[in-house]
mmCIF file of C-alpha atoms in Angstrom:
data_model
loop_
_atom_site.group_PDB
_atom_site.id
_atom_site.type_symbol
_atom_site.label_atom_id
_atom_site.label_comp_id
_atom_site.label_asym_id
_atom_site.label_seq_id
_atom_site.Cartn_x
_atom_site.Cartn_y
_atom_site.Cartn_z
ATOM 1 C CA MET A 1 -120.203 47.349 6.916
ATOM 2 C CA THR A 2 -123.782 47.258 7.846
ATOM 3 C CA ASP A 3 -125.460 44.365 9.520
ATOM 4 C CA ARG A 4 -128.572 43.288 7.725
ATOM 5 C CA LYS A 5 -131.211 41.402 9.569
ATOM 6 C CA PHE A 6 -132.471 38.219 8.003
ATOM 7 C CA ARG A 7 -136.082 38.507 7.085
ATOM 8 C CA PHE A 8 -138.266 35.539 6.303
ATOM 9 C CA ASN A 9 -140.986 36.414 3.845
ATOM 10 C CA VAL A 10 -143.660 34.698 1.742
ATOM 11 C CA ILE A 11 -141.330 34.055 -1.218
ATOM 12 C CA ASP A 12 -138.887 32.191 1.055
ATOM 13 C CA ALA A 13 -141.738 30.071 2.421
ATOM 14 C CA LEU A 14 -142.947 29.222 -1.120
ATOM 15 C CA ILE A 15 -139.436 28.168 -2.207
ATOM 16 C CA ILE A 16 -139.069 25.876 0.823
ATOM 17 C CA ILE A 17 -142.523 24.359 0.249
ATOM 18 C CA VAL A 18 -141.739 23.734 -3.457
ATOM 19 C CA LEU A 19 -138.420 22.047 -2.515
ATOM 20 C CA ILE A 20 -140.121 19.837 0.100
ATOM 21 C CA VAL A 21 -142.846 18.812 -2.374
ATOM 22 C CA ALA A 22 -140.243 18.044 -5.092
ATOM 23 C CA ILE A 23 -138.192 15.887 -2.690
ATOM 24 C CA ALA A 24 -141.346 14.083 -1.545
ATOM 25 C CA ILE A 25 -142.388 13.359 -5.140
ATOM 26 C CA LEU A 26 -138.926 12.054 -6.057
ATOM 27 C CA ALA A 27 -138.824 9.875 -2.936
ATOM 28 C CA TYR A 28 -142.247 8.451 -3.762
ATOM 29 C CA VAL A 29 -141.368 7.727 -7.396
ATOM 30 C CA PHE A 30 -137.957 6.177 -6.801
ATOM 31 C CA VAL A 31 -138.253 4.611 -3.345
ATOM 32 C CA ILE A 32 -141.777 4.102 -2.075
ATOM 33 C CA SER A 33 -143.742 3.150 -5.215
ATOM 34 C CA ASP A 34 -141.734 0.150 -6.398
ATOM 35 C CA ASP A 35 -143.572 -1.250 -9.445
ATOM 36 C CA THR A 36 -141.223 -4.213 -9.792
ATOM 37 C CA GLU A 37 -143.292 -6.536 -7.644
ATOM 38 C CA PRO A 38 -143.613 -9.868 -9.427
ATOM 39 C CA ILE A 39 -146.947 -10.592 -11.033
ATOM 40 C CA THR A 40 -148.137 -13.929 -9.739
ATOM 41 C CA ASP A 41 -150.799 -14.957 -12.208
ATOM 42 C CA THR A 42 -150.753 -18.753 -12.350
ATOM 43 C CA HIS A 43 -151.640 -20.420 -15.650
ATOM 44 C CA THR A 44 -151.688 -23.952 -16.985
ATOM 45 C CA VAL A 45 -149.224 -24.085 -19.854
ATOM 46 C CA GLU A 46 -148.628 -26.945 -22.288
ATOM 47 C CA TYR A 47 -145.171 -27.414 -23.814
ATOM 48 C CA VAL A 48 -144.313 -29.568 -26.819
ATOM 49 C CA MET A 49 -140.689 -30.706 -26.868
ATOM 50 C CA ILE A 50 -138.854 -32.754 -29.457
ATOM 51 C CA GLY A 51 -135.778 -34.845 -28.865
ATOM 52 C CA THR A 52 -133.983 -35.738 -32.086
ATOM 53 C CA SER A 53 -131.398 -38.390 -32.876
ATOM 54 C CA LEU A 54 -131.997 -40.257 -29.625
ATOM 55 C CA ASN A 55 -130.837 -43.805 -29.120
ATOM 56 C CA ASP A 56 -133.537 -46.384 -29.874
ATOM 57 C CA THR A 57 -133.413 -47.518 -26.225
ATOM 58 C CA PHE A 58 -135.464 -44.394 -25.351
ATOM 59 C CA ARG A 59 -138.405 -45.708 -27.415
ATOM 60 C CA ASP A 60 -140.415 -47.011 -24.437
ATOM 61 C CA ALA A 61 -138.731 -45.072 -21.629
ATOM 62 C CA ILE A 62 -141.115 -42.090 -21.398
ATOM 63 C CA HIS A 63 -144.823 -42.469 -20.628
ATOM 64 C CA GLU A 64 -147.876 -40.347 -19.976
ATOM 65 C CA GLY A 65 -147.934 -39.338 -16.296
ATOM 66 C CA ASP A 66 -144.132 -39.212 -15.875
ATOM 67 C CA GLN A 67 -142.878 -36.194 -13.965
ATOM 68 C CA VAL A 68 -140.668 -33.630 -15.706
ATOM 69 C CA PHE A 69 -137.551 -32.245 -14.012
ATOM 70 C CA SER A 70 -134.725 -29.966 -15.006
ATOM 71 C CA THR A 71 -131.527 -32.027 -15.075
ATOM 72 C CA LYS A 72 -129.841 -29.202 -13.141
ATOM 73 C CA ASP A 73 -132.249 -29.453 -10.194
ATOM 74 C CA ARG A 74 -134.190 -32.683 -9.787
ATOM 75 C CA SER A 75 -135.701 -31.525 -6.480
ATOM 76 C CA LYS A 76 -138.408 -29.462 -8.211
ATOM 77 C CA VAL A 77 -141.073 -30.978 -10.423
ATOM 78 C CA LEU A 78 -141.620 -28.807 -13.507
ATOM 79 C CA GLY A 79 -144.677 -30.593 -14.846
ATOM 80 C CA VAL A 80 -146.205 -33.889 -15.938
ATOM 81 C CA VAL A 81 -146.162 -35.615 -19.332
ATOM 82 C CA CYS A 82 -149.792 -35.301 -20.474
ATOM 83 C CA ALA A 83 -149.823 -37.507 -23.595
ATOM 84 C CA GLU A 84 -148.045 -40.592 -24.785
ATOM 85 C CA PRO A 85 -144.865 -39.529 -26.597
ATOM 86 C CA GLU A 86 -144.911 -39.730 -30.385
ATOM 87 C CA VAL A 87 -141.955 -41.788 -31.583
ATOM 88 C CA SER A 88 -140.747 -41.721 -35.171
ATOM 89 C CA VAL A 89 -137.708 -42.964 -37.039
ATOM 90 C CA ASN A 90 -134.953 -40.371 -37.250
ATOM 91 C CA VAL A 91 -134.448 -39.170 -40.812
ATOM 92 C CA LYS A 92 -131.375 -37.253 -41.893
ATOM 93 C CA GLU A 93 -131.127 -34.875 -44.806
ATOM 94 C CA ALA A 94 -128.261 -35.635 -47.152
ATOM 95 C CA PHE A 95 -127.150 -34.964 -50.690
ATOM 96 C CA ASP A 96 -126.332 -37.715 -53.186
ATOM 97 C CA TYR A 97 -123.567 -36.376 -55.398
ATOM 98 C CA ASN A 98 -123.989 -39.247 -57.893
ATOM 99 C CA THR A 99 -127.603 -38.400 -58.702
ATOM 100 C CA GLY A 100 -127.508 -34.707 -57.742
ATOM 101 C CA GLU A 101 -130.607 -35.056 -55.532
ATOM 102 C CA GLU A 102 -131.426 -34.723 -51.871
ATOM 103 C CA VAL A 103 -131.916 -38.034 -50.080
ATOM 104 C CA TYR A 104 -133.401 -38.759 -46.685
ATOM 105 C CA PRO A 105 -131.818 -41.871 -45.158
ATOM 106 C CA GLU A 106 -133.020 -43.237 -41.831
ATOM 107 C CA GLY A 107 -130.596 -42.993 -38.931
ATOM 108 C CA GLU A 108 -129.801 -46.544 -37.815
ATOM 109 C CA GLY A 109 -130.806 -47.090 -34.205
ATOM 110 C CA LEU A 110 -131.968 -43.471 -33.853
ATOM 111 C CA ILE A 111 -135.427 -42.095 -33.145
ATOM 112 C CA ASP A 112 -137.144 -38.730 -32.736
ATOM 113 C CA VAL A 113 -139.530 -38.291 -29.788
ATOM 114 C CA ILE A 114 -142.207 -35.598 -29.402
ATOM 115 C CA ILE A 115 -143.089 -35.095 -25.743
ATOM 116 C CA THR A 116 -145.974 -32.956 -24.469
ATOM 117 C CA PHE A 117 -146.087 -31.875 -20.844
ATOM 118 C CA ARG A 118 -148.265 -29.565 -18.757
ATOM 119 C CA ALA A 119 -147.150 -27.291 -15.965
ATOM 120 C CA GLU A 120 -148.469 -24.636 -13.634
ATOM 121 C CA ALA A 121 -146.516 -21.523 -14.611
ATOM 122 C CA ASN A 122 -146.389 -18.070 -13.081
ATOM 123 C CA LYS A 123 -146.674 -15.233 -15.571
ATOM 124 C CA ASP A 124 -144.254 -12.425 -14.908
ATOM 125 C CA ALA A 125 -142.707 -9.597 -16.902
ATOM 126 C CA TRP A 126 -140.385 -11.975 -18.786
ATOM 127 C CA GLY A 127 -142.803 -14.769 -19.646
ATOM 128 C CA TYR A 128 -144.070 -17.976 -18.059
ATOM 129 C CA ASN A 129 -141.903 -19.145 -15.191
ATOM 130 C CA ILE A 130 -141.794 -22.696 -13.848
ATOM 131 C CA CYS A 131 -139.469 -22.982 -10.839
ATOM 132 C CA ASP A 132 -137.165 -20.287 -12.270
ATOM 133 C CA ASN A 133 -137.175 -21.908 -15.734
ATOM 134 C CA TYR A 134 -138.442 -20.157 -18.848
ATOM 135 C CA PHE A 135 -139.205 -22.405 -21.817
ATOM 136 C CA LEU A 136 -139.244 -20.518 -25.103
ATOM 137 C CA VAL A 137 -140.063 -21.751 -28.599
ATOM 138 C CA ASN A 138 -136.858 -22.677 -30.478
ATOM 139 C CA GLY A 139 -134.969 -22.989 -27.189
ATOM 140 C CA SER A 140 -132.980 -26.101 -26.308
ATOM 141 C CA TYR A 141 -133.206 -27.555 -22.787
ATOM 142 C CA SER A 142 -131.864 -30.441 -20.755
ATOM 143 C CA LEU A 143 -134.754 -32.267 -19.080
ATOM 144 C CA SER A 144 -135.508 -35.482 -17.243
ATOM 145 C CA PHE A 145 -138.736 -37.346 -17.884
ATOM 146 C CA GLY A 146 -139.245 -39.835 -15.079
ATOM 147 C CA ASP A 147 -135.943 -41.707 -14.865
ATOM 148 C CA VAL A 148 -134.753 -40.705 -18.343
ATOM 149 C CA ALA A 149 -132.460 -37.708 -18.802
ATOM 150 C CA ILE A 150 -132.340 -36.196 -22.281
ATOM 151 C CA PRO A 151 -129.524 -33.677 -22.703
ATOM 152 C CA ALA A 152 -131.126 -31.672 -25.498
ATOM 153 C CA VAL A 153 -134.815 -31.293 -26.245
ATOM 154 C CA ASP A 154 -136.085 -28.409 -28.339
ATOM 155 C CA CYS A 155 -139.283 -26.548 -27.488
ATOM 156 C CA VAL A 156 -141.473 -26.381 -30.595
ATOM 157 C CA GLU A 157 -144.769 -25.131 -29.174
ATOM 158 C CA VAL A 158 -146.065 -23.324 -26.071
ATOM 159 C CA THR A 159 -149.812 -23.140 -25.433
ATOM 160 C CA VAL A 160 -151.443 -21.306 -22.524
ATOM 161 C CA LEU A 161 -154.531 -23.308 -21.624
ATOM 162 C CA ASP A 162 -156.122 -20.909 -19.132
#
């Protein structure tokens, strides 16, 4: 057997340099350049919520200027009611089998309330965030308006004001 001496040549140096550059690029892409930093653009957002089939005692319970809270965490103010709530009589859709027509009877002692509130929301990759709450159109939420807790209000409109 013959002993061969190890010789370091230009090709070996190029291979090592290419490996070091590849490892550096992978480290930069996956470790150093983290693009998941939250975007903290703050916007004023207006939400229109509707509570349906509420007891008539809620008629005068919510007013312009009342603070809005999540019923899960009342320590953080989500926003402020920015307009007097619109109250209407609750109307149900039914079918009269005698006449074969749709009828719309009023729910006794029940009202529908449309509540508009404004909030300062942070825009991030998933939408507009208010204290870790995302309000989406057609979503149902449990909110408190002042001292009144409503277990289910539906978001019907979201408007970004600025």
